[in-house]
């Protein structure tokens, strides 16, 4: 089956630092999504990307859909304590609207912020 | 934003018994619901996709007779873990999505159900 390689697995950073994480795939995805999951909760959507090359921001978060459609990255600028959590990339083969296929998730990046 | 609610949030059951988990879309009609399983410190793995009024589509390796999915209405899907065993202990998460009308509609996730089989 399809797999997403997400890195790094974990990050220990100082408050205020910028963060970068990425996902790569051996196959093409037509939708890339980035989620944050807090302990004991379901994932919450941060950014959705639908077009190769697309660069989208959501506050301090910026994500890009790779040109090859096989990769995506997420950047967090000026990290704050509430950014702590696990970040997952997810890919979907179908585009918007009609597709009813589920998501393939990366293994997650555990972000830890040191005061 | 749209709300998806799961019940119960956690459940402990004895080995060999069955457990039902509910997933409800509270303020929208979910034509498609997805069920995922997440083991500790692991990623979410798609188990099955269900469309209202039709049989669920299971991912490879997921036993349909063990994980019974029912999507009888546009706001409710249930997952029943039959004859549960300790290896079924996991975090089960549903997501619900409404049919797109050409727009970009992503599924919303429930808060998850922690199942512990003893």
mmCIF file of N, CA and C in Angstrom, chain A residues 1 6 9 21 24-25 28 38 54 63 67 76 93 95-96 101-102 106 115:
data_model
loop_
_atom_site.group_PDB
_atom_site.id
_atom_site.type_symbol
_atom_site.label_atom_id
_atom_site.label_comp_id
_atom_site.label_asym_id
_atom_site.label_seq_id
_atom_site.Cartn_x
_atom_site.Cartn_y
_atom_site.Cartn_z
ATOM 1 N N UNK A 1 0.806 -1.202 0.000
ATOM 2 C CA UNK A 1 0.000 0.000 0.000
ATOM 3 C C UNK A 1 0.838 1.250 0.000
ATOM 4 N N UNK A 6 7.511 10.567 6.898
ATOM 5 C CA UNK A 6 7.489 11.878 7.535
ATOM 6 C C UNK A 6 8.723 12.038 8.399
ATOM 7 N N UNK A 9 11.131 12.561 13.114
ATOM 8 C CA UNK A 9 10.210 11.845 13.988
ATOM 9 C C UNK A 9 9.881 12.689 15.203
ATOM 10 N N UNK A 21 9.096 20.553 8.885
ATOM 11 C CA UNK A 21 8.938 19.107 8.780
ATOM 12 C C UNK A 21 8.419 18.789 7.393
ATOM 13 N N UNK A 24 7.343 12.691 2.339
ATOM 14 C CA UNK A 24 7.581 12.245 0.974
ATOM 15 C C UNK A 24 6.868 10.933 0.732
ATOM 16 N N UNK A 25 6.576 10.692 -0.522
ATOM 17 C CA UNK A 25 5.855 9.486 -0.896
ATOM 18 C C UNK A 25 6.445 8.907 -2.169
ATOM 19 N N UNK A 28 2.022 9.240 -6.131
ATOM 20 C CA UNK A 28 1.417 10.571 -6.241
ATOM 21 C C UNK A 28 0.167 10.696 -5.384
ATOM 22 N N UNK A 38 -3.456 16.419 19.576
ATOM 23 C CA UNK A 38 -3.093 16.493 20.984
ATOM 24 C C UNK A 38 -3.381 15.150 21.638
ATOM 25 N N UNK A 54 1.303 24.547 -4.895
ATOM 26 C CA UNK A 54 0.531 25.464 -4.047
ATOM 27 C C UNK A 54 1.246 25.726 -2.727
ATOM 28 N N UNK A 63 2.495 25.785 4.435
ATOM 29 C CA UNK A 63 2.701 24.462 3.870
ATOM 30 C C UNK A 63 2.743 24.555 2.354
ATOM 31 N N UNK A 67 5.868 20.013 -6.330
ATOM 32 C CA UNK A 67 5.610 20.009 -7.766
ATOM 33 C C UNK A 67 5.401 18.594 -8.298
ATOM 34 N N UNK A 76 6.520 26.081 10.725
ATOM 35 C CA UNK A 76 5.898 26.848 11.799
ATOM 36 C C UNK A 76 6.891 27.921 12.200
ATOM 37 N N UNK A 93 -5.547 10.315 -2.651
ATOM 38 C CA UNK A 93 -5.387 10.196 -4.101
ATOM 39 C C UNK A 93 -6.370 11.094 -4.834
ATOM 40 N N UNK A 95 -8.993 14.209 -5.610
ATOM 41 C CA UNK A 95 -8.967 15.649 -5.386
ATOM 42 C C UNK A 95 -10.182 16.027 -4.557
ATOM 43 N N UNK A 96 -10.671 17.211 -4.718
ATOM 44 C CA UNK A 96 -11.749 17.706 -3.882
ATOM 45 C C UNK A 96 -13.094 17.162 -4.320
ATOM 46 N N UNK A 101 -12.417 8.512 -0.902
ATOM 47 C CA UNK A 101 -11.351 7.668 -0.376
ATOM 48 C C UNK A 101 -10.780 8.284 0.888
ATOM 49 N N UNK A 102 -10.262 7.411 1.730
ATOM 50 C CA UNK A 102 -9.705 7.861 3.000
ATOM 51 C C UNK A 102 -8.298 8.398 2.834
ATOM 52 N N UNK A 106 1.172 10.051 7.503
ATOM 53 C CA UNK A 106 2.558 9.855 7.862
ATOM 54 C C UNK A 106 2.649 9.397 9.309
ATOM 55 N N UNK A 115 11.353 25.547 27.242
ATOM 56 C CA UNK A 115 11.212 26.968 27.612
ATOM 57 C C UNK A 115 12.545 27.687 27.632
#
